[in-house]
Amino acid sequence: MNRIITMAISAMLLCSCSKEANELHDEDQQSVNEVQNQEEQIVTKSVGSKVMMQAFYWDVPGNGVWWNTVSSKIPSWSSAGIDAIWLPPATKAAGGGYSMGYDPFDYFDFGSYNQMGNTETRFGSLSEIQSLISTAHSNNISVIADIVVNHCSGGASEYNPYAGGNTYTDFQPASGMFARSYHDFHPNDVHSSDAGAFGGYPDLCHDKIYVQDWLYNNSNSIAKYYKNVMGFDGWRFDYVKGFEPWVVKNFKNAVGGFTVGEYWDGNAATLDWWTGQAEASAFDFACYYRMRDAFNNNDLTNLNGDMLLKRNSYRAVTFVANHDTDEIYSNKLLAYAFILTHEGYPCLFYRDYEDWLDKSKLNNLVWVHNNLASGGTSYLYADNDEYVARRNGSPGLIVYINNSDSWQERWVDTNWSNTVIKDYTGHSGWEPTTQGDSWVKIQAPPHGYTVWSVK
Ligand code: ZN
Ligand code: ZN
Ligand code: ZN
């Protein structure tokens, strides 16, 4: 479920990193009115209504260039219809300048303290991430921080009476903020464990008042410092299977903002349960696995399967790949056509958008999502290699996915009668008129898709 990175930090400690998605979505996700400071205008940024970008992948280029790389992309992403970017864990980790950030050491060192072998993080300096966040905000893009609070890494060895021996639980960060000791990890005087641990990392205990104060209660807690000082707008919680959902709920309620948890589980009912407990969104791993089976096995009836987006679209963050998992190797663009026409908040994977897939086709689908894909969903047809669904809002759409080797045609029931429609992807030149009873014949190209709406 998580990528594990092995680094020789010490003979006994593995540095593993978990990543993935967490959730986004809250009551305030549709728009966030943020006063950047007293002198600036009020900037209204939507979060969760357009499309999110996962602005990294595993082992992005090191040497502190990544924040600047992301900054340079932001204007074009904003033009394309992206409303939020998800950054990797941005503070100093045990792996120093090599770490992807999932082995957190100093939650308040954004690249300004010389510790763990480096001053900058893998991604850059404090001033570079400040510039990135400022650039995002001036382009009406929200910035989502990756919060890793299940475990920590890089502590010094100390005698731990609860473990009956030495543990790497002595954390003295250079920022001077959130020093930790064996009292703050499992086992301790509260209990021996929580919902889960990750790799060999010291597992943080969220029942400790001291830990809660540093996570979200204090004025300089992670939640309040990240929001009020750094300017982050939302939260992606890493590895939420490792602790109880109230931790996410309390963090989010302390500062607000769009919140999504990485609950890595393909069971839609379980995801639905977690979102209710955490009062936050979840990455829709159920959708991800149904799509994997649908496209890799050429059986699009899997798209009719159970997904979080069908149980609670408001809490579902849909995705095709992320930094941890990328298994839809067959006709990946068709999977993007699915998530960008269906309910839920879609997240694009950086590599798919910038490096691997046809950017103009993705931009077209983002436009379709932001302009046509509204309302509830009617599932019209599915077999091994064809799938048709309808969004019932205004204007709404009909998406036709064809995974066969030839053009396909099909009569479908629309929401429009006696109306000229067209394919907004440009894949079909047809401009048919719907019948008085609202039926019409549409088509889709081999291993392709069309999206129909009112001309
Ligand atoms: Zn993870
Ligand atoms: Zn605990
Ligand atoms: Zn845990």
GROMACS .gro file of C-alpha atoms and ligand atoms in nm:
model
  458
    1MET     CA    1   0.000   0.000   0.000
    2ASN     CA    2   0.282   0.237   0.048
    3ARG     CA    3   0.606   0.279  -0.120
    4ILE     CA    4   0.884   0.175   0.101
    5ILE     CA    5   1.216   0.340   0.059
    6THR     CA    6   1.507   0.184   0.223
    7MET     CA    7   1.783   0.414   0.326
    8ALA     CA    8   2.079   0.345   0.540
    9ILE     CA    9   1.996   0.581   0.816
   10SER     CA   10   2.117   0.341   1.074
   11ALA     CA   11   2.170  -0.026   1.099
   12MET     CA   12   1.841  -0.071   1.272
   13LEU     CA   13   1.609   0.181   1.120
   14LEU     CA   14   1.440   0.163   0.789
   15CYS     CA   15   1.331   0.481   0.629
   16SER     CA   16   1.017   0.395   0.453
   17CYS     CA   17   0.789   0.637   0.297
   18SER     CA   18   0.427   0.617   0.251
   19LYS     CA   19   0.249   0.826   0.018
   20GLU     CA   20  -0.062   0.844  -0.170
   21ALA     CA   21  -0.364   1.032  -0.148
   22ASN     CA   22  -0.575   1.142   0.124
   23GLU     CA   23  -0.887   1.311   0.087
   24LEU     CA   24  -1.006   1.636  -0.006
   25HIS     CA   25  -1.346   1.765   0.027
   26ASP     CA   26  -1.520   1.950   0.297
   27GLU     CA   27  -1.809   2.170   0.355
   28ASP     CA   28  -1.592   2.459   0.250
   29GLN     CA   29  -1.443   2.293  -0.048
   30GLN     CA   30  -1.649   2.460  -0.311
   31SER     CA   31  -1.487   2.790  -0.257
   32VAL     CA   32  -1.251   2.937  -0.012
   33ASN     CA   33  -1.246   3.304   0.056
   34GLU     CA   34  -0.905   3.376   0.172
   35VAL     CA   35  -0.772   3.704   0.293
   36GLN     CA   36  -0.410   3.670   0.204
   37ASN     CA   37  -0.322   3.955   0.431
   38GLN     CA   38  -0.459   4.289   0.531
   39GLU     CA   39  -0.318   4.470   0.233
   40GLU     CA   40  -0.416   4.232  -0.042
   41GLN     CA   41  -0.743   4.181  -0.215
   42ILE     CA   42  -0.967   3.899  -0.113
   43VAL     CA   43  -0.891   3.612  -0.347
   44THR     CA   44  -1.160   3.358  -0.415
   45LYS     CA   45  -1.026   3.017  -0.498
   46SER     CA   46  -1.243   2.722  -0.572
   47VAL     CA   47  -1.127   2.389  -0.438
   48GLY     CA   48  -1.298   2.069  -0.533
   49SER     CA   49  -1.518   2.204  -0.808
   50LYS     CA   50  -1.270   2.189  -1.096
   51VAL     CA   51  -0.972   1.954  -1.118
   52MET     CA   52  -0.675   1.891  -0.889
   53MET     CA   53  -0.316   1.827  -0.997
   54GLN     CA   54  -0.088   1.593  -0.805
   55ALA     CA   55   0.219   1.809  -0.856
   56PHE     CA   56   0.487   1.544  -0.812
   57TYR     CA   57   0.577   1.180  -0.867
   58TRP     CA   58   0.810   0.941  -0.693
   59ASP     CA   59   1.172   1.051  -0.713
   60VAL     CA   60   1.122   1.383  -0.886
   61PRO     CA   61   1.453   1.550  -0.980
   62GLY     CA   62   1.652   1.636  -0.667
   63ASN     CA   63   1.896   1.914  -0.590
   64GLY     CA   64   1.622   2.148  -0.478
   65VAL     CA   65   1.471   2.237  -0.815
   66TRP     CA   66   1.121   2.092  -0.783
   67TRP     CA   67   0.939   2.388  -0.624
   68ASN     CA   68   1.063   2.610  -0.907
   69THR     CA   69   0.962   2.351  -1.166
   70VAL     CA   70   0.610   2.342  -1.024
   71SER     CA   71   0.595   2.722  -1.006
   72SER     CA   72   0.677   2.748  -1.375
   73LYS     CA   73   0.382   2.522  -1.463
   74ILE     CA   74   0.120   2.699  -1.253
   75PRO     CA   75  -0.001   2.964  -1.502
   76SER     CA   76  -0.065   2.702  -1.771
   77TRP     CA   77  -0.235   2.470  -1.523
   78SER     CA   78  -0.460   2.752  -1.412
   79SER     CA   79  -0.551   2.829  -1.773
   80ALA     CA   80  -0.632   2.462  -1.829
   81GLY     CA   81  -0.883   2.460  -1.542
   82ILE     CA   82  -0.686   2.324  -1.246
   83ASP     CA   83  -0.807   2.465  -0.912
   84ALA     CA   84  -0.571   2.298  -0.664
   85ILE     CA   85  -0.227   2.143  -0.650
   86TRP     CA   86  -0.116   1.873  -0.409
   87LEU     CA   87   0.247   1.907  -0.304
   88PRO     CA   88   0.465   1.635  -0.149
   89PRO     CA   89   0.548   1.659   0.224
   90ALA     CA   90   0.739   1.985   0.229
   91THR     CA   91   0.950   1.976   0.544
   92LYS     CA   92   1.281   1.822   0.642
   93ALA     CA   93   1.272   1.445   0.663
   94ALA     CA   94   1.520   1.191   0.786
   95GLY     CA   95   1.648   1.139   0.434
   96GLY     CA   96   1.744   1.507   0.410
   97GLY     CA   97   1.797   1.632   0.057
   98TYR     CA   98   1.718   1.289  -0.090
   99SER     CA   99   1.387   1.229   0.081
  100MET     CA  100   1.045   1.249  -0.084
  101GLY     CA  101   0.926   1.370   0.255
  102TYR     CA  102   0.737   1.068   0.387
  103ASP     CA  103   0.990   1.009   0.667
  104PRO     CA  104   0.919   1.332   0.860
  105PHE     CA  105   1.170   1.467   1.112
  106ASP     CA  106   1.120   1.845   1.153
  107TYR     CA  107   0.767   1.957   1.060
  108PHE     CA  108   0.873   2.323   1.060
  109ASP     CA  109   1.191   2.309   0.850
  110PHE     CA  110   1.083   2.401   0.496
  111GLY     CA  111   1.444   2.413   0.382
  112SER     CA  112   1.606   2.668   0.610
  113TYR     CA  113   1.793   2.463   0.873
  114ASN     CA  114   2.106   2.262   0.813
  115GLN     CA  115   2.010   1.921   0.948
  116MET     CA  116   1.985   1.568   0.814
  117GLY     CA  117   2.274   1.650   0.584
  118ASN     CA  118   2.119   1.941   0.399
  119THR     CA  119   1.963   2.283   0.434
  120GLU     CA  120   1.718   2.266   0.143
  121THR     CA  121   1.475   1.980   0.114
  122ARG     CA  122   1.482   1.763  -0.196
  123PHE     CA  123   1.236   2.011  -0.345
  124GLY     CA  124   1.401   2.343  -0.261
  125SER     CA  125   1.429   2.618  -0.003
  126LEU     CA  126   1.185   2.796   0.225
  127SER     CA  127   1.180   3.100  -0.002
  128GLU     CA  128   1.117   2.881  -0.306
  129ILE     CA  129   0.810   2.712  -0.157
  130GLN     CA  130   0.685   3.051  -0.035
  131SER     CA  131   0.718   3.178  -0.390
  132LEU     CA  132   0.538   2.872  -0.523
  133ILE     CA  133   0.244   2.920  -0.286
  134SER     CA  134   0.226   3.290  -0.374
  135THR     CA  135   0.231   3.210  -0.746
  136ALA     CA  136  -0.045   2.954  -0.700
  137HIS     CA  137  -0.264   3.198  -0.512
  138SER     CA  138  -0.218   3.473  -0.767
  139ASN     CA  139  -0.337   3.219  -1.027
  140ASN     CA  140  -0.642   3.124  -0.818
  141ILE     CA  141  -0.502   2.782  -0.737
  142SER     CA  142  -0.524   2.634  -0.388
  143VAL     CA  143  -0.227   2.454  -0.238
  144ILE     CA  144  -0.279   2.125  -0.058
  145ALA     CA  145  -0.015   2.016   0.194
  146ASP     CA  146   0.073   1.649   0.239
  147ILE     CA  147   0.048   1.576   0.611
  148VAL     CA  148   0.240   1.273   0.740
  149VAL     CA  149   0.155   1.223   1.106
  150ASN     CA  150   0.127   0.849   1.145
  151HIS     CA  151   0.500   0.809   1.195
  152CYS     CA  152   0.826   0.999   1.225
  153SER     CA  153   1.184   0.917   1.133
  154GLY     CA  154   1.535   1.030   1.214
  155GLY     CA  155   1.516   1.041   1.592
  156ALA     CA  156   1.821   0.967   1.806
  157SER     CA  157   1.843   0.655   2.017
  158GLU     CA  158   1.727   0.679   2.377
  159TYR     CA  159   1.636   0.439   2.654
  160ASN     CA  160   1.262   0.371   2.641
  161PRO     CA  161   1.116   0.213   2.954
  162TYR     CA  162   0.797   0.114   2.769
  163ALA     CA  163   0.997  -0.078   2.515
  164GLY     CA  164   1.243  -0.215   2.767
  165GLY     CA  165   1.535  -0.102   2.553
  166ASN     CA  166   1.654   0.173   2.326
  167THR     CA  167   1.429   0.322   2.055
  168TYR     CA  168   1.490   0.595   1.794
  169THR     CA  169   1.237   0.827   1.953
  170ASP     CA  170   1.448   1.126   2.064
  171PHE     CA  171   1.357   1.407   1.823
  172GLN     CA  172   1.529   1.745   1.868
  173PRO     CA  173   1.443   1.938   1.551
  174ALA     CA  174   1.650   2.245   1.465
  175SER     CA  175   1.336   2.456   1.436
  176GLY     CA  176   1.286   2.405   1.808
  177MET     CA  177   0.924   2.313   1.736
  178PHE     CA  178   0.757   1.984   1.831
  179ALA     CA  179   1.045   1.809   2.005
  180ARG     CA  180   0.941   1.450   2.075
  181SER     CA  181   1.047   1.165   2.299
  182TYR     CA  182   0.940   0.808   2.373
  183HIS     CA  183   0.638   0.945   2.564
  184ASP     CA  184   0.488   1.052   2.230
  185PHE     CA  185   0.514   0.720   2.050
  186HIS     CA  186   0.377   0.371   2.094
  187PRO     CA  187   0.397   0.192   2.327
  188ASN     CA  188   0.348   0.445   2.607
  189ASP     CA  189   0.151   0.501   2.925
  190VAL     CA  190  -0.175   0.540   2.727
  191HIS     CA  191  -0.164   0.222   2.524
  192SER     CA  192   0.063  -0.004   2.328
  193SER     CA  193  -0.054   0.084   1.976
  194ASP     CA  194  -0.308   0.264   1.759
  195ALA     CA  195  -0.482   0.166   1.436
  196GLY     CA  196  -0.156   0.090   1.261
  197ALA     CA  197   0.215   0.145   1.223
  198PHE     CA  198   0.420   0.191   0.909
  199GLY     CA  199   0.740   0.009   0.835
  200GLY     CA  200   0.982   0.032   1.123
  201TYR     CA  201   0.905   0.396   1.198
  202PRO     CA  202   0.825   0.528   1.544
  203ASP     CA  203   0.444   0.543   1.548
  204LEU     CA  204   0.315   0.876   1.677
  205CYS     CA  205   0.051   0.866   1.954
  206HIS     CA  206  -0.228   1.112   1.881
  207ASP     CA  207  -0.393   1.054   2.218
  208LYS     CA  208  -0.121   1.257   2.389
  209ILE     CA  209  -0.235   1.612   2.466
  210TYR     CA  210   0.116   1.733   2.387
  211VAL     CA  211   0.094   1.576   2.040
  212GLN     CA  212  -0.255   1.716   1.979
  213ASP     CA  213  -0.130   2.060   2.080
  214TRP     CA  214   0.148   2.043   1.822
  215LEU     CA  215  -0.072   1.892   1.553
  216TYR     CA  216  -0.362   2.136   1.566
  217ASN     CA  217  -0.435   2.309   1.897
  218ASN     CA  218  -0.146   2.550   1.956
  219SER     CA  219  -0.126   2.878   1.767
  220ASN     CA  220   0.200   2.748   1.619
  221SER     CA  221   0.074   2.393   1.565
  222ILE     CA  222   0.131   2.224   1.230
  223ALA     CA  223  -0.225   2.300   1.122
  224LYS     CA  224  -0.218   2.669   1.216
  225TYR     CA  225   0.141   2.737   1.110
  226TYR     CA  226   0.088   2.572   0.771
  227LYS     CA  227  -0.234   2.763   0.714
  228ASN     CA  228  -0.162   3.102   0.865
  229VAL     CA  229   0.212   3.139   0.816
  230MET     CA  230   0.280   2.930   0.505
  231GLY     CA  231  -0.054   2.984   0.334
  232PHE     CA  232  -0.155   2.626   0.263
  233ASP     CA  233  -0.525   2.593   0.180
  234GLY     CA  234  -0.597   2.225   0.226
  235TRP     CA  235  -0.471   1.894   0.351
  236ARG     CA  236  -0.388   1.553   0.215
  237PHE     CA  237  -0.336   1.307   0.501
  238ASP     CA  238  -0.091   1.027   0.442
  239TYR     CA  239  -0.156   0.668   0.552
  240VAL     CA  240  -0.472   0.732   0.750
  241LYS     CA  241  -0.514   0.360   0.812
  242GLY     CA  242  -0.240   0.410   1.071
  243PHE     CA  243  -0.448   0.616   1.314
  244GLU     CA  244  -0.805   0.694   1.406
  245PRO     CA  245  -1.020   0.914   1.181
  246TRP     CA  246  -1.090   1.168   1.458
  247VAL     CA  247  -0.732   1.291   1.417
  248VAL     CA  248  -0.814   1.411   1.066
  249LYS     CA  249  -1.147   1.551   1.179
  250ASN     CA  250  -0.993   1.752   1.463
  251PHE     CA  251  -0.710   1.883   1.247
  252LYS     CA  252  -0.951   1.994   0.977
  253ASN     CA  253  -1.194   2.148   1.222
  254ALA     CA  254  -0.912   2.350   1.381
  255VAL     CA  255  -0.830   2.537   1.062
  256GLY     CA  256  -1.082   2.441   0.792
  257GLY     CA  257  -0.988   2.373   0.436
  258PHE     CA  258  -1.037   2.098   0.186
  259THR     CA  259  -0.922   1.768   0.336
  260VAL     CA  260  -0.859   1.430   0.174
  261GLY     CA  261  -0.727   1.110   0.329
  262GLU     CA  262  -0.521   0.833   0.177
  263TYR     CA  263  -0.724   0.535   0.292
  264TRP     CA  264  -0.575   0.277   0.063
  265ASP     CA  265  -0.859   0.031   0.028
  266GLY     CA  266  -1.064  -0.081  -0.272
  267ASN     CA  267  -1.380  -0.136  -0.065
  268ALA     CA  268  -1.620   0.150  -0.139
  269ALA     CA  269  -1.823   0.086   0.177
  270THR     CA  270  -1.511   0.114   0.391
  271LEU     CA  271  -1.409   0.436   0.220
  272ASP     CA  272  -1.759   0.572   0.273
  273TRP     CA  273  -1.739   0.481   0.642
  274TRP     CA  274  -1.403   0.655   0.683
  275THR     CA  275  -1.517   0.976   0.516
  276GLY     CA  276  -1.811   0.990   0.755
  277GLN     CA  277  -1.589   0.937   1.060
  278ALA     CA  278  -1.321   1.182   0.948
  279GLU     CA  279  -1.567   1.432   0.799
  280ALA     CA  280  -1.329   1.453   0.506
  281SER     CA  281  -1.289   1.323   0.154
  282ALA     CA  282  -1.103   1.010   0.051
  283PHE     CA  283  -0.917   0.911  -0.260
  284ASP     CA  284  -1.149   0.675  -0.445
  285PHE     CA  285  -0.937   0.360  -0.453
  286ALA     CA  286  -1.254   0.163  -0.527
  287CYS     CA  287  -1.295   0.357  -0.851
  288TYR     CA  288  -0.925   0.312  -0.924
  289TYR     CA  289  -0.941  -0.067  -0.894
  290ARG     CA  290  -1.268  -0.096  -1.090
  291MET     CA  291  -1.107   0.107  -1.371
  292ARG     CA  292  -0.792  -0.105  -1.361
  293ASP     CA  293  -0.999  -0.418  -1.404
  294ALA     CA  294  -1.218  -0.256  -1.668
  295PHE     CA  295  -0.939  -0.138  -1.895
  296ASN     CA  296  -0.662  -0.392  -1.834
  297ASN     CA  297  -0.900  -0.687  -1.866
  298ASN     CA  298  -1.116  -0.526  -2.132
  299ASP     CA  299  -1.434  -0.567  -1.933
  300LEU     CA  300  -1.602  -0.229  -1.904
  301THR     CA  301  -1.887  -0.377  -1.700
  302ASN     CA  302  -1.647  -0.320  -1.407
  303LEU     CA  303  -1.726   0.050  -1.446
  304ASN     CA  304  -2.073  -0.030  -1.314
  305GLY     CA  305  -1.914  -0.157  -0.991
  306ASP     CA  306  -1.916  -0.005  -0.646
  307MET     CA  307  -1.718   0.316  -0.601
  308LEU     CA  308  -1.703   0.592  -0.342
  309LEU     CA  309  -1.811   0.842  -0.608
  310LYS     CA  310  -2.142   0.653  -0.640
  311ARG     CA  311  -2.198   0.633  -0.264
  312ASN     CA  312  -2.092   0.989  -0.182
  313SER     CA  313  -1.964   1.186  -0.478
  314TYR     CA  314  -1.906   1.486  -0.254
  315ARG     CA  315  -1.636   1.296  -0.063
  316ALA     CA  316  -1.469   1.118  -0.355
  317VAL     CA  317  -1.138   1.225  -0.506
  318THR     CA  318  -1.095   1.020  -0.822
  319PHE     CA  319  -0.760   0.943  -0.983
  320VAL     CA  320  -0.605   0.721  -1.251
  321ALA     CA  321  -0.251   0.696  -1.111
  322ASN     CA  322  -0.046   0.844  -0.829
  323HIS     CA  323   0.311   0.839  -0.697
  324ASP     CA  324   0.247   0.500  -0.533
  325THR     CA  325   0.048   0.307  -0.784
  326ASP     CA  326   0.015   0.319  -1.160
  327GLU     CA  327  -0.140  -0.002  -1.290
  328ILE     CA  328  -0.374   0.110  -1.567
  329TYR     CA  329  -0.130   0.048  -1.848
  330SER     CA  330  -0.390  -0.018  -2.115
  331ASN     CA  331  -0.576   0.279  -2.265
  332LYS     CA  332  -0.510   0.507  -1.972
  333LEU     CA  333  -0.666   0.806  -2.148
  334LEU     CA  334  -1.000   0.623  -2.144
  335ALA     CA  335  -0.975   0.607  -1.765
  336TYR     CA  336  -0.925   0.984  -1.759
  337ALA     CA  337  -1.230   1.015  -1.985
  338PHE     CA  338  -1.419   0.823  -1.717
  339ILE     CA  339  -1.316   1.027  -1.412
  340LEU     CA  340  -1.338   1.363  -1.591
  341THR     CA  341  -1.696   1.299  -1.700
  342HIS     CA  342  -1.821   1.137  -1.379
  343GLU     CA  343  -1.895   1.261  -1.030
  344GLY     CA  344  -1.623   1.322  -0.773
  345TYR     CA  345  -1.327   1.559  -0.767
  346PRO     CA  346  -1.075   1.436  -1.026
  347CYS     CA  347  -0.699   1.448  -0.966
  348LEU     CA  348  -0.453   1.442  -1.255
  349PHE     CA  349  -0.118   1.272  -1.207
  350TYR     CA  350   0.174   1.500  -1.300
  351ARG     CA  351   0.352   1.246  -1.520
  352ASP     CA  352   0.038   1.163  -1.714
  353TYR     CA  353  -0.029   1.529  -1.778
  354GLU     CA  354   0.322   1.663  -1.838
  355ASP     CA  355   0.513   1.362  -1.972
  356TRP     CA  356   0.315   1.061  -2.081
  357LEU     CA  357  -0.029   1.129  -2.226
  358ASP     CA  358  -0.162   1.371  -2.488
  359LYS     CA  359  -0.187   1.701  -2.300
  360SER     CA  360  -0.431   1.853  -2.548
  361LYS     CA  361  -0.670   1.562  -2.501
  362LEU     CA  362  -0.642   1.593  -2.122
  363ASN     CA  363  -0.701   1.968  -2.144
  364ASN     CA  364  -1.012   1.898  -2.349
  365LEU     CA  365  -1.138   1.654  -2.085
  366VAL     CA  366  -1.067   1.905  -1.807
  367TRP     CA  367  -1.274   2.157  -2.004
  368VAL     CA  368  -1.551   1.899  -2.040
  369HIS     CA  369  -1.541   1.837  -1.665
  370ASN     CA  370  -1.552   2.205  -1.576
  371ASN     CA  371  -1.817   2.305  -1.831
  372LEU     CA  372  -2.044   2.009  -1.910
  373ALA     CA  373  -2.018   1.743  -1.640
  374SER     CA  374  -2.286   1.836  -1.390
  375GLY     CA  375  -2.574   1.668  -1.216
  376GLY     CA  376  -2.645   1.310  -1.121
  377THR     CA  377  -2.551   1.013  -1.334
  378SER     CA  378  -2.753   0.760  -1.533
  379TYR     CA  379  -2.567   0.446  -1.637
  380LEU     CA  380  -2.694   0.371  -1.985
  381TYR     CA  381  -2.495   0.079  -2.120
  382ALA     CA  382  -2.192  -0.143  -2.050
  383ASP     CA  383  -2.044  -0.455  -2.203
  384ASN     CA  384  -1.689  -0.580  -2.248
  385ASP     CA  385  -1.570  -0.297  -2.466
  386GLU     CA  386  -1.840  -0.028  -2.464
  387TYR     CA  387  -1.966   0.198  -2.187
  388VAL     CA  388  -2.219   0.483  -2.202
  389ALA     CA  389  -2.328   0.711  -1.918
  390ARG     CA  390  -2.523   1.036  -1.892
  391ARG     CA  391  -2.483   1.335  -1.660
  392ASN     CA  392  -2.819   1.489  -1.594
  393GLY     CA  393  -2.730   1.848  -1.503
  394SER     CA  394  -2.735   2.154  -1.722
  395PRO     CA  395  -2.613   2.119  -1.985
  396GLY     CA  396  -2.504   1.769  -1.889
  397LEU     CA  397  -2.341   1.522  -2.125
  398ILE     CA  398  -2.330   1.170  -2.259
  399VAL     CA  399  -1.993   0.994  -2.254
  400TYR     CA  400  -1.935   0.698  -2.484
  401ILE     CA  401  -1.620   0.494  -2.417
  402ASN     CA  402  -1.523   0.239  -2.682
  403ASN     CA  403  -1.242  -0.006  -2.606
  404SER     CA  404  -1.295  -0.219  -2.916
  405ASP     CA  405  -1.085  -0.226  -3.233
  406SER     CA  406  -1.342  -0.052  -3.451
  407TRP     CA  407  -1.585   0.238  -3.456
  408GLN     CA  408  -1.906   0.167  -3.264
  409GLU     CA  409  -2.252   0.323  -3.282
  410ARG     CA  410  -2.536   0.306  -3.036
  411TRP     CA  411  -2.884   0.448  -2.981
  412VAL     CA  412  -2.909   0.618  -2.643
  413ASP     CA  413  -3.168   0.808  -2.442
  414THR     CA  414  -3.067   1.171  -2.382
  415ASN     CA  415  -3.211   1.455  -2.174
  416TRP     CA  416  -3.281   1.657  -2.486
  417SER     CA  417  -3.558   1.629  -2.746
  418ASN     CA  418  -3.542   1.777  -3.096
  419THR     CA  419  -3.200   1.918  -3.015
  420VAL     CA  420  -2.879   1.927  -3.216
  421ILE     CA  421  -2.590   1.775  -3.022
  422LYS     CA  422  -2.222   1.737  -3.098
  423ASP     CA  423  -1.911   1.560  -2.972
  424TYR     CA  424  -1.705   1.804  -2.769
  425THR     CA  425  -1.388   1.594  -2.795
  426GLY     CA  426  -1.366   1.641  -3.170
  427HIS     CA  427  -1.334   1.266  -3.226
  428SER     CA  428  -1.664   1.245  -3.416
  429GLY     CA  429  -1.789   1.495  -3.673
  430TRP     CA  430  -2.151   1.393  -3.629
  431GLU     CA  431  -2.403   1.659  -3.528
  432PRO     CA  432  -2.722   1.457  -3.492
  433THR     CA  433  -3.061   1.590  -3.386
  434THR     CA  434  -3.229   1.405  -3.102
  435GLN     CA  435  -3.573   1.262  -3.171
  436GLY     CA  436  -3.890   1.392  -3.014
  437ASP     CA  437  -3.864   1.109  -2.762
  438SER     CA  438  -3.502   1.224  -2.688
  439TRP     CA  439  -3.332   0.917  -2.837
  440VAL     CA  440  -3.035   0.962  -3.071
  441LYS     CA  441  -2.761   0.757  -3.232
  442ILE     CA  442  -2.402   0.840  -3.131
  443GLN     CA  443  -2.064   0.690  -3.216
  444ALA     CA  444  -1.717   0.647  -3.068
  445PRO     CA  445  -1.381   0.567  -3.231
  446PRO     CA  446  -1.178   0.250  -3.164
  447HIS     CA  447  -0.998   0.262  -2.826
  448GLY     CA  448  -1.140   0.610  -2.787
  449TYR     CA  449  -1.430   0.811  -2.652
  450THR     CA  450  -1.677   1.084  -2.738
  451VAL     CA  451  -1.859   1.332  -2.514
  452TRP     CA  452  -2.193   1.462  -2.643
  453SER     CA  453  -2.382   1.769  -2.535
  454VAL     CA  454  -2.601   2.042  -2.676
  455LYS     CA  455  -2.434   2.215  -2.971
  456ZN      ZN  456   0.076   0.613   0.182
  457ZN      ZN  457  -0.174   0.638   2.076
  458ZN      ZN  458  -0.022   0.471   1.376
   0.00000   0.00000   0.00000
